Amino acid sequence: MNDLDALEAQSIYILREAFNRLDKIAMLWSIGKDSNVMLWLARKAFFGHVPFPVLHVDTHNKIPEMIEFRDRVAKEWNLPLIVGENTEALAAGMGPHKGRVECCTALKTEGLKALLAQHGFTGVIAGIRRDEEGTRAKERVFSPRNQSAEWDFKDQPPEFWDQFKTDFAPGTHLRIHPLLAWSELDVWRYIERENIPMVDLYFAKNGKRYRSLGCAPCTGSVASTASTVAEIIEELETTKISERSGRAQDKESEDAFERLRAGGYM
């Protein structure tokens, strides 16, 4: 068993444990590389299909290629896709011009909370990784939230030696993170090994490509000539540029991303 085999086996175990332990779960799908890998792992874990709803929170600001990819893959993989949005905030004209953190909170966090409440989900699976950003490094694989979906990062269960706590008090909402131990390089090496489809935006055109995908007004590309998965892997082995360097909301203030996640951000 090599390192990718070990990561795959652990993620599949976490997905099966979450499905077995929780009454009603769903999986978030941002359409980025991590959540595409997570979907691939879910299909492996459950013998070719995804046995829980796949949620996408539509901010109406996503890069058009992402929405085209979502609709095509959902049809090809027969995914039980549910698309939600914060209709009230969109109707009121919410956008990044009103503040990037405020926009993320209204269109993503509140949109997700409404979707979870509407369908009564007690847990949601998300494709975050510890190496992606400092706040996410504080997360747990089975991460409890209060009834308002808020995260108390100062009071979390220990997960020593990959022993996960899965018994929580009634009413506890859980976020489940099966990719927490993966690195960005692991993700791309796994994409190469499994030939997992990805949005073309990750591959360089005219000397630029996206490292991380989000809403169009707040997501920038980075200088790159990597136009294939093999070239992306080669680039990541030497680059000094951070993965989320193109995400404007992270730069609003020093603790902007921590405040977003504490409030229930995905």
mmCIF file with all atom_site columns, C-alpha atoms in Angstrom, residues 75-254:
data_model
loop_
_atom_site.group_PDB
_atom_site.id
_atom_site.type_symbol
_atom_site.label_atom_id
_atom_site.label_alt_id
_atom_site.label_comp_id
_atom_site.label_asym_id
_atom_site.label_entity_id
_atom_site.label_seq_id
_atom_site.pdbx_PDB_ins_code
_atom_site.Cartn_x
_atom_site.Cartn_y
_atom_site.Cartn_z
_atom_site.occupancy
_atom_site.B_iso_or_equiv
_atom_site.pdbx_formal_charge
_atom_site.auth_seq_id
_atom_site.auth_comp_id
_atom_site.auth_asym_id
_atom_site.auth_atom_id
_atom_site.pdbx_PDB_model_num
ATOM 1   C CA . LYS A 1 75  ? -26.066 14.160 -15.296 1.00 0.00 ? 75  LYS A CA 1
ATOM 2   C CA . GLU A 1 76  ? -23.246 11.788 -16.297 1.00 0.00 ? 76  GLU A CA 1
ATOM 3   C CA . TRP A 1 77  ? -22.768 10.463 -12.730 1.00 0.00 ? 77  TRP A CA 1
ATOM 4   C CA . ASN A 1 78  ? -26.503 10.494 -11.927 1.00 0.00 ? 78  ASN A CA 1
ATOM 5   C CA . LEU A 1 79  ? -25.891 12.593 -8.817  1.00 0.00 ? 79  LEU A CA 1
ATOM 6   C CA . PRO A 1 80  ? -28.779 13.447 -6.433  1.00 0.00 ? 80  PRO A CA 1
ATOM 7   C CA . LEU A 1 81  ? -28.008 17.167 -6.807  1.00 0.00 ? 81  LEU A CA 1
ATOM 8   C CA . ILE A 1 82  ? -29.793 19.862 -4.759  1.00 0.00 ? 82  ILE A CA 1
ATOM 9   C CA . VAL A 1 83  ? -29.037 23.496 -5.652  1.00 0.00 ? 83  VAL A CA 1
ATOM 10  C CA . GLY A 1 84  ? -29.825 26.168 -3.051  1.00 0.00 ? 84  GLY A CA 1
ATOM 11  C CA . GLU A 1 85  ? -29.395 29.923 -2.802  1.00 0.00 ? 85  GLU A CA 1
ATOM 12  C CA . ASN A 1 86  ? -30.107 32.859 -0.496  1.00 0.00 ? 86  ASN A CA 1
ATOM 13  C CA . THR A 1 87  ? -32.916 34.274 -2.635  1.00 0.00 ? 87  THR A CA 1
ATOM 14  C CA . GLU A 1 88  ? -33.658 37.145 -0.271  1.00 0.00 ? 88  GLU A CA 1
ATOM 15  C CA . ALA A 1 89  ? -30.049 38.387 -0.220  1.00 0.00 ? 89  ALA A CA 1
ATOM 16  C CA . LEU A 1 90  ? -29.749 38.079 -4.004  1.00 0.00 ? 90  LEU A CA 1
ATOM 17  C CA . ALA A 1 91  ? -32.990 40.037 -4.478  1.00 0.00 ? 91  ALA A CA 1
ATOM 18  C CA . ALA A 1 92  ? -31.628 42.749 -2.161  1.00 0.00 ? 92  ALA A CA 1
ATOM 19  C CA . GLY A 1 93  ? -28.575 43.119 -4.397  1.00 0.00 ? 93  GLY A CA 1
ATOM 20  C CA . MET A 1 94  ? -25.966 41.482 -2.162  1.00 0.00 ? 94  MET A CA 1
ATOM 21  C CA . GLY A 1 95  ? -22.555 41.316 -3.806  1.00 0.00 ? 95  GLY A CA 1
ATOM 22  C CA . PRO A 1 96  ? -18.843 41.863 -3.074  1.00 0.00 ? 96  PRO A CA 1
ATOM 23  C CA . HIS A 1 97  ? -19.311 45.638 -3.457  1.00 0.00 ? 97  HIS A CA 1
ATOM 24  C CA . LYS A 1 98  ? -21.012 45.486 -0.026  1.00 0.00 ? 98  LYS A CA 1
ATOM 25  C CA . GLY A 1 99  ? -17.950 43.820 1.523   1.00 0.00 ? 99  GLY A CA 1
ATOM 26  C CA . ARG A 1 100 ? -16.434 40.479 0.613   1.00 0.00 ? 100 ARG A CA 1
ATOM 27  C CA . VAL A 1 101 ? -16.888 38.909 4.058   1.00 0.00 ? 101 VAL A CA 1
ATOM 28  C CA . GLU A 1 102 ? -20.464 40.212 4.228   1.00 0.00 ? 102 GLU A CA 1
ATOM 29  C CA . CYS A 1 103 ? -21.130 38.806 0.751   1.00 0.00 ? 103 CYS A CA 1
ATOM 30  C CA . CYS A 1 104 ? -19.656 35.376 1.588   1.00 0.00 ? 104 CYS A CA 1
ATOM 31  C CA . THR A 1 105 ? -21.671 35.299 4.822   1.00 0.00 ? 105 THR A CA 1
ATOM 32  C CA . ALA A 1 106 ? -24.948 36.159 3.103   1.00 0.00 ? 106 ALA A CA 1
ATOM 33  C CA . LEU A 1 107 ? -24.651 34.155 -0.127  1.00 0.00 ? 107 LEU A CA 1
ATOM 34  C CA . LYS A 1 108 ? -22.619 31.142 1.030   1.00 0.00 ? 108 LYS A CA 1
ATOM 35  C CA . THR A 1 109 ? -22.946 30.694 4.818   1.00 0.00 ? 109 THR A CA 1
ATOM 36  C CA . GLU A 1 110 ? -26.584 31.762 5.148   1.00 0.00 ? 110 GLU A CA 1
ATOM 37  C CA . GLY A 1 111 ? -27.444 30.022 1.868   1.00 0.00 ? 111 GLY A CA 1
ATOM 38  C CA . LEU A 1 112 ? -25.968 26.781 3.230   1.00 0.00 ? 112 LEU A CA 1
ATOM 39  C CA . LYS A 1 113 ? -27.684 27.127 6.622   1.00 0.00 ? 113 LYS A CA 1
ATOM 40  C CA . ALA A 1 114 ? -31.048 27.613 4.930   1.00 0.00 ? 114 ALA A CA 1
ATOM 41  C CA . LEU A 1 115 ? -30.482 24.556 2.743   1.00 0.00 ? 115 LEU A CA 1
ATOM 42  C CA . LEU A 1 116 ? -29.528 22.380 5.741   1.00 0.00 ? 116 LEU A CA 1
ATOM 43  C CA . ALA A 1 117 ? -32.540 23.585 7.749   1.00 0.00 ? 117 ALA A CA 1
ATOM 44  C CA . GLN A 1 118 ? -34.954 23.141 4.847   1.00 0.00 ? 118 GLN A CA 1
ATOM 45  C CA . HIS A 1 119 ? -34.029 19.467 4.400   1.00 0.00 ? 119 HIS A CA 1
ATOM 46  C CA . GLY A 1 120 ? -33.227 18.657 8.054   1.00 0.00 ? 120 GLY A CA 1
ATOM 47  C CA . PHE A 1 121 ? -29.677 17.442 7.451   1.00 0.00 ? 121 PHE A CA 1
ATOM 48  C CA . THR A 1 122 ? -27.825 16.525 10.667  1.00 0.00 ? 122 THR A CA 1
ATOM 49  C CA . GLY A 1 123 ? -24.427 16.360 9.025   1.00 0.00 ? 123 GLY A CA 1
ATOM 50  C CA . VAL A 1 124 ? -22.709 17.684 5.936   1.00 0.00 ? 124 VAL A CA 1
ATOM 51  C CA . ILE A 1 125 ? -19.538 16.344 4.295   1.00 0.00 ? 125 ILE A CA 1
ATOM 52  C CA . ALA A 1 126 ? -17.086 18.974 3.040   1.00 0.00 ? 126 ALA A CA 1
ATOM 53  C CA . GLY A 1 127 ? -13.824 18.672 1.107   1.00 0.00 ? 127 GLY A CA 1
ATOM 54  C CA . ILE A 1 128 ? -11.517 20.939 3.110   1.00 0.00 ? 128 ILE A CA 1
ATOM 55  C CA . ARG A 1 129 ? -7.840  20.151 3.774   1.00 0.00 ? 129 ARG A CA 1
ATOM 56  C CA . ARG A 1 130 ? -5.526  21.152 6.669   1.00 0.00 ? 130 ARG A CA 1
ATOM 57  C CA . ASP A 1 131 ? -2.734  22.389 4.377   1.00 0.00 ? 131 ASP A CA 1
ATOM 58  C CA . GLU A 1 132 ? -5.075  24.700 2.475   1.00 0.00 ? 132 GLU A CA 1
ATOM 59  C CA . GLU A 1 133 ? -5.315  27.522 5.022   1.00 0.00 ? 133 GLU A CA 1
ATOM 60  C CA . GLY A 1 134 ? -4.359  28.074 8.679   1.00 0.00 ? 134 GLY A CA 1
ATOM 61  C CA . THR A 1 135 ? -7.927  28.153 10.027  1.00 0.00 ? 135 THR A CA 1
ATOM 62  C CA . ARG A 1 136 ? -8.785  24.879 8.323   1.00 0.00 ? 136 ARG A CA 1
ATOM 63  C CA . ALA A 1 137 ? -5.691  23.307 9.960   1.00 0.00 ? 137 ALA A CA 1
ATOM 64  C CA . LYS A 1 138 ? -7.558  23.611 13.293  1.00 0.00 ? 138 LYS A CA 1
ATOM 65  C CA . GLU A 1 139 ? -10.465 21.457 12.078  1.00 0.00 ? 139 GLU A CA 1
ATOM 66  C CA . ARG A 1 140 ? -11.447 17.934 13.111  1.00 0.00 ? 140 ARG A CA 1
ATOM 67  C CA . VAL A 1 141 ? -12.585 15.092 10.835  1.00 0.00 ? 141 VAL A CA 1
ATOM 68  C CA . PHE A 1 142 ? -15.880 14.880 12.744  1.00 0.00 ? 142 PHE A CA 1
ATOM 69  C CA . SER A 1 143 ? -16.408 18.518 13.712  1.00 0.00 ? 143 SER A CA 1
ATOM 70  C CA . PRO A 1 144 ? -19.403 19.506 15.895  1.00 0.00 ? 144 PRO A CA 1
ATOM 71  C CA . ARG A 1 145 ? -21.385 22.701 15.316  1.00 0.00 ? 145 ARG A CA 1
ATOM 72  C CA . ASN A 1 146 ? -24.020 24.285 17.539  1.00 0.00 ? 146 ASN A CA 1
ATOM 73  C CA . GLN A 1 147 ? -27.665 24.590 16.501  1.00 0.00 ? 147 GLN A CA 1
ATOM 74  C CA . SER A 1 148 ? -26.816 27.776 14.589  1.00 0.00 ? 148 SER A CA 1
ATOM 75  C CA . ALA A 1 149 ? -24.126 25.870 12.637  1.00 0.00 ? 149 ALA A CA 1
ATOM 76  C CA . GLU A 1 150 ? -21.433 27.950 14.360  1.00 0.00 ? 150 GLU A CA 1
ATOM 77  C CA . TRP A 1 151 ? -17.979 26.467 15.019  1.00 0.00 ? 151 TRP A CA 1
ATOM 78  C CA . ASP A 1 152 ? -16.193 26.900 18.372  1.00 0.00 ? 152 ASP A CA 1
ATOM 79  C CA . PHE A 1 153 ? -12.607 26.235 17.325  1.00 0.00 ? 153 PHE A CA 1
ATOM 80  C CA . LYS A 1 154 ? -11.469 26.652 20.968  1.00 0.00 ? 154 LYS A CA 1
ATOM 81  C CA . ASP A 1 155 ? -13.580 23.703 22.145  1.00 0.00 ? 155 ASP A CA 1
ATOM 82  C CA . GLN A 1 156 ? -13.192 20.656 19.905  1.00 0.00 ? 156 GLN A CA 1
ATOM 83  C CA . PRO A 1 157 ? -12.933 16.905 20.556  1.00 0.00 ? 157 PRO A CA 1
ATOM 84  C CA . PRO A 1 158 ? -9.407  15.420 20.399  1.00 0.00 ? 158 PRO A CA 1
ATOM 85  C CA . GLU A 1 159 ? -8.624  13.148 17.455  1.00 0.00 ? 159 GLU A CA 1
ATOM 86  C CA . PHE A 1 160 ? -5.362  11.560 18.574  1.00 0.00 ? 160 PHE A CA 1
ATOM 87  C CA . TRP A 1 161 ? -3.868  8.816  16.398  1.00 0.00 ? 161 TRP A CA 1
ATOM 88  C CA . ASP A 1 162 ? -6.788  9.071  13.922  1.00 0.00 ? 162 ASP A CA 1
ATOM 89  C CA . GLN A 1 163 ? -9.317  7.975  16.556  1.00 0.00 ? 163 GLN A CA 1
ATOM 90  C CA . PHE A 1 164 ? -12.514 9.865  15.654  1.00 0.00 ? 164 PHE A CA 1
ATOM 91  C CA . LYS A 1 165 ? -15.296 10.774 18.088  1.00 0.00 ? 165 LYS A CA 1
ATOM 92  C CA . THR A 1 166 ? -18.609 10.087 16.360  1.00 0.00 ? 166 THR A CA 1
ATOM 93  C CA . ASP A 1 167 ? -21.012 10.098 19.338  1.00 0.00 ? 167 ASP A CA 1
ATOM 94  C CA . PHE A 1 168 ? -22.429 13.534 20.116  1.00 0.00 ? 168 PHE A CA 1
ATOM 95  C CA . ALA A 1 169 ? -25.368 14.942 22.068  1.00 0.00 ? 169 ALA A CA 1
ATOM 96  C CA . PRO A 1 170 ? -28.772 14.985 20.319  1.00 0.00 ? 170 PRO A CA 1
ATOM 97  C CA . GLY A 1 171 ? -29.209 18.093 18.188  1.00 0.00 ? 171 GLY A CA 1
ATOM 98  C CA . THR A 1 172 ? -25.497 18.419 17.417  1.00 0.00 ? 172 THR A CA 1
ATOM 99  C CA . HIS A 1 173 ? -24.853 19.237 13.794  1.00 0.00 ? 173 HIS A CA 1
ATOM 100 C CA . LEU A 1 174 ? -21.658 17.734 12.340  1.00 0.00 ? 174 LEU A CA 1
ATOM 101 C CA . ARG A 1 175 ? -19.316 18.721 9.564   1.00 0.00 ? 175 ARG A CA 1
ATOM 102 C CA . ILE A 1 176 ? -17.388 15.713 8.233   1.00 0.00 ? 176 ILE A CA 1
ATOM 103 C CA . HIS A 1 177 ? -14.032 16.267 6.504   1.00 0.00 ? 177 HIS A CA 1
ATOM 104 C CA . PRO A 1 178 ? -12.731 13.107 4.779   1.00 0.00 ? 178 PRO A CA 1
ATOM 105 C CA . LEU A 1 179 ? -9.893  14.956 2.959   1.00 0.00 ? 179 LEU A CA 1
ATOM 106 C CA . LEU A 1 180 ? -8.453  16.741 6.007   1.00 0.00 ? 180 LEU A CA 1
ATOM 107 C CA . ALA A 1 181 ? -5.156  14.793 5.880   1.00 0.00 ? 181 ALA A CA 1
ATOM 108 C CA . TRP A 1 182 ? -4.627  15.278 2.127   1.00 0.00 ? 182 TRP A CA 1
ATOM 109 C CA . SER A 1 183 ? -2.309  17.928 0.658   1.00 0.00 ? 183 SER A CA 1
ATOM 110 C CA . GLU A 1 184 ? -2.877  19.849 -2.566  1.00 0.00 ? 184 GLU A CA 1
ATOM 111 C CA . LEU A 1 185 ? -0.152  17.721 -4.156  1.00 0.00 ? 185 LEU A CA 1
ATOM 112 C CA . ASP A 1 186 ? -1.849  14.500 -2.950  1.00 0.00 ? 186 ASP A CA 1
ATOM 113 C CA . VAL A 1 187 ? -5.099  15.653 -4.567  1.00 0.00 ? 187 VAL A CA 1
ATOM 114 C CA . TRP A 1 188 ? -3.482  16.239 -7.959  1.00 0.00 ? 188 TRP A CA 1
ATOM 115 C CA . ARG A 1 189 ? -1.484  12.988 -7.803  1.00 0.00 ? 189 ARG A CA 1
ATOM 116 C CA . TYR A 1 190 ? -4.754  11.166 -7.074  1.00 0.00 ? 190 TYR A CA 1
ATOM 117 C CA . ILE A 1 191 ? -6.523  12.995 -9.932  1.00 0.00 ? 191 ILE A CA 1
ATOM 118 C CA . GLU A 1 192 ? -3.733  11.807 -12.239 1.00 0.00 ? 192 GLU A CA 1
ATOM 119 C CA . ARG A 1 193 ? -3.894  8.207  -10.965 1.00 0.00 ? 193 ARG A CA 1
ATOM 120 C CA . GLU A 1 194 ? -7.679  7.934  -11.164 1.00 0.00 ? 194 GLU A CA 1
ATOM 121 C CA . ASN A 1 195 ? -8.150  10.172 -14.252 1.00 0.00 ? 195 ASN A CA 1
ATOM 122 C CA . ILE A 1 196 ? -10.807 12.248 -12.455 1.00 0.00 ? 196 ILE A CA 1
ATOM 123 C CA . PRO A 1 197 ? -12.459 14.959 -14.610 1.00 0.00 ? 197 PRO A CA 1
ATOM 124 C CA . MET A 1 198 ? -11.728 18.582 -13.653 1.00 0.00 ? 198 MET A CA 1
ATOM 125 C CA . VAL A 1 199 ? -12.894 22.017 -14.746 1.00 0.00 ? 199 VAL A CA 1
ATOM 126 C CA . ASP A 1 200 ? -10.644 23.344 -17.529 1.00 0.00 ? 200 ASP A CA 1
ATOM 127 C CA . LEU A 1 201 ? -10.000 26.518 -15.500 1.00 0.00 ? 201 LEU A CA 1
ATOM 128 C CA . TYR A 1 202 ? -7.254  24.669 -13.592 1.00 0.00 ? 202 TYR A CA 1
ATOM 129 C CA . PHE A 1 203 ? -5.162  24.294 -16.755 1.00 0.00 ? 203 PHE A CA 1
ATOM 130 C CA . ALA A 1 204 ? -3.006  27.182 -18.014 1.00 0.00 ? 204 ALA A CA 1
ATOM 131 C CA . LYS A 1 205 ? -4.080  29.335 -20.930 1.00 0.00 ? 205 LYS A CA 1
ATOM 132 C CA . ASN A 1 206 ? -2.080  32.396 -22.004 1.00 0.00 ? 206 ASN A CA 1
ATOM 133 C CA . GLY A 1 207 ? 0.296   31.968 -19.062 1.00 0.00 ? 207 GLY A CA 1
ATOM 134 C CA . LYS A 1 208 ? -2.344  31.847 -16.293 1.00 0.00 ? 208 LYS A CA 1
ATOM 135 C CA . ARG A 1 209 ? -4.454  29.274 -14.463 1.00 0.00 ? 209 ARG A CA 1
ATOM 136 C CA . TYR A 1 210 ? -6.613  28.968 -11.327 1.00 0.00 ? 210 TYR A CA 1
ATOM 137 C CA . ARG A 1 211 ? -5.208  27.220 -8.237  1.00 0.00 ? 211 ARG A CA 1
ATOM 138 C CA . SER A 1 212 ? -8.465  27.584 -6.279  1.00 0.00 ? 212 SER A CA 1
ATOM 139 C CA . LEU A 1 213 ? -11.975 28.165 -7.651  1.00 0.00 ? 213 LEU A CA 1
ATOM 140 C CA . GLY A 1 214 ? -14.679 30.407 -6.203  1.00 0.00 ? 214 GLY A CA 1
ATOM 141 C CA . CYS A 1 215 ? -16.892 33.291 -7.248  1.00 0.00 ? 215 CYS A CA 1
ATOM 142 C CA . ALA A 1 216 ? -15.722 35.229 -10.317 1.00 0.00 ? 216 ALA A CA 1
ATOM 143 C CA . PRO A 1 217 ? -15.458 38.705 -8.683  1.00 0.00 ? 217 PRO A CA 1
ATOM 144 C CA . CYS A 1 218 ? -13.260 37.387 -5.829  1.00 0.00 ? 218 CYS A CA 1
ATOM 145 C CA . THR A 1 219 ? -11.130 34.710 -7.509  1.00 0.00 ? 219 THR A CA 1
ATOM 146 C CA . GLY A 1 220 ? -7.951  35.467 -9.417  1.00 0.00 ? 220 GLY A CA 1
ATOM 147 C CA . SER A 1 221 ? -5.628  33.316 -11.482 1.00 0.00 ? 221 SER A CA 1
ATOM 148 C CA . VAL A 1 222 ? -1.884  32.814 -10.973 1.00 0.00 ? 222 VAL A CA 1
ATOM 149 C CA . ALA A 1 223 ? 0.988   32.898 -13.453 1.00 0.00 ? 223 ALA A CA 1
ATOM 150 C CA . SER A 1 224 ? 1.566   29.363 -14.734 1.00 0.00 ? 224 SER A CA 1
ATOM 151 C CA . THR A 1 225 ? 2.383   27.341 -17.833 1.00 0.00 ? 225 THR A CA 1
ATOM 152 C CA . ALA A 1 226 ? 0.996   24.067 -16.427 1.00 0.00 ? 226 ALA A CA 1
ATOM 153 C CA . SER A 1 227 ? -1.560  22.894 -18.964 1.00 0.00 ? 227 SER A CA 1
ATOM 154 C CA . THR A 1 228 ? -1.781  19.199 -17.980 1.00 0.00 ? 228 THR A CA 1
ATOM 155 C CA . VAL A 1 229 ? -2.205  17.334 -14.679 1.00 0.00 ? 229 VAL A CA 1
ATOM 156 C CA . ALA A 1 230 ? 1.423   16.110 -14.885 1.00 0.00 ? 230 ALA A CA 1
ATOM 157 C CA . GLU A 1 231 ? 2.654   19.678 -15.354 1.00 0.00 ? 231 GLU A CA 1
ATOM 158 C CA . ILE A 1 232 ? 0.537   20.901 -12.394 1.00 0.00 ? 232 ILE A CA 1
ATOM 159 C CA . ILE A 1 233 ? 2.125   18.225 -10.182 1.00 0.00 ? 233 ILE A CA 1
ATOM 160 C CA . GLU A 1 234 ? 5.595   19.287 -11.350 1.00 0.00 ? 234 GLU A CA 1
ATOM 161 C CA . GLU A 1 235 ? 4.724   22.940 -10.653 1.00 0.00 ? 235 GLU A CA 1
ATOM 162 C CA . LEU A 1 236 ? 3.416   22.209 -7.142  1.00 0.00 ? 236 LEU A CA 1
ATOM 163 C CA . GLU A 1 237 ? 6.618   20.379 -6.209  1.00 0.00 ? 237 GLU A CA 1
ATOM 164 C CA . THR A 1 238 ? 8.583   23.644 -6.442  1.00 0.00 ? 238 THR A CA 1
ATOM 165 C CA . THR A 1 239 ? 6.159   26.583 -6.188  1.00 0.00 ? 239 THR A CA 1
ATOM 166 C CA . LYS A 1 240 ? 6.303   29.073 -3.292  1.00 0.00 ? 240 LYS A CA 1
ATOM 167 C CA . ILE A 1 241 ? 2.903   30.626 -4.136  1.00 0.00 ? 241 ILE A CA 1
ATOM 168 C CA . SER A 1 242 ? 0.127   29.780 -1.679  1.00 0.00 ? 242 SER A CA 1
ATOM 169 C CA . GLU A 1 243 ? -2.903  27.909 -2.968  1.00 0.00 ? 243 GLU A CA 1
ATOM 170 C CA . ARG A 1 244 ? -5.438  30.571 -1.952  1.00 0.00 ? 244 ARG A CA 1
ATOM 171 C CA . SER A 1 245 ? -3.353  33.534 -3.123  1.00 0.00 ? 245 SER A CA 1
ATOM 172 C CA . GLY A 1 246 ? -6.072  34.362 -5.637  1.00 0.00 ? 246 GLY A CA 1
ATOM 173 C CA . ARG A 1 247 ? -8.969  34.378 -3.114  1.00 0.00 ? 247 ARG A CA 1
ATOM 174 C CA . ALA A 1 248 ? -9.754  38.017 -2.291  1.00 0.00 ? 248 ALA A CA 1
ATOM 175 C CA . GLN A 1 249 ? -12.014 37.323 0.717   1.00 0.00 ? 249 GLN A CA 1
ATOM 176 C CA . ASP A 1 250 ? -9.036  35.871 2.643   1.00 0.00 ? 250 ASP A CA 1
ATOM 177 C CA . LYS A 1 251 ? -7.321  39.271 2.432   1.00 0.00 ? 251 LYS A CA 1
ATOM 178 C CA . GLU A 1 252 ? -10.109 41.443 3.841   1.00 0.00 ? 252 GLU A CA 1
ATOM 179 C CA . SER A 1 253 ? -8.468  41.337 7.274   1.00 0.00 ? 253 SER A CA 1
ATOM 180 C CA . GLU A 1 254 ? -6.060  39.109 9.208   1.00 0.00 ? 254 GLU A CA 1
#
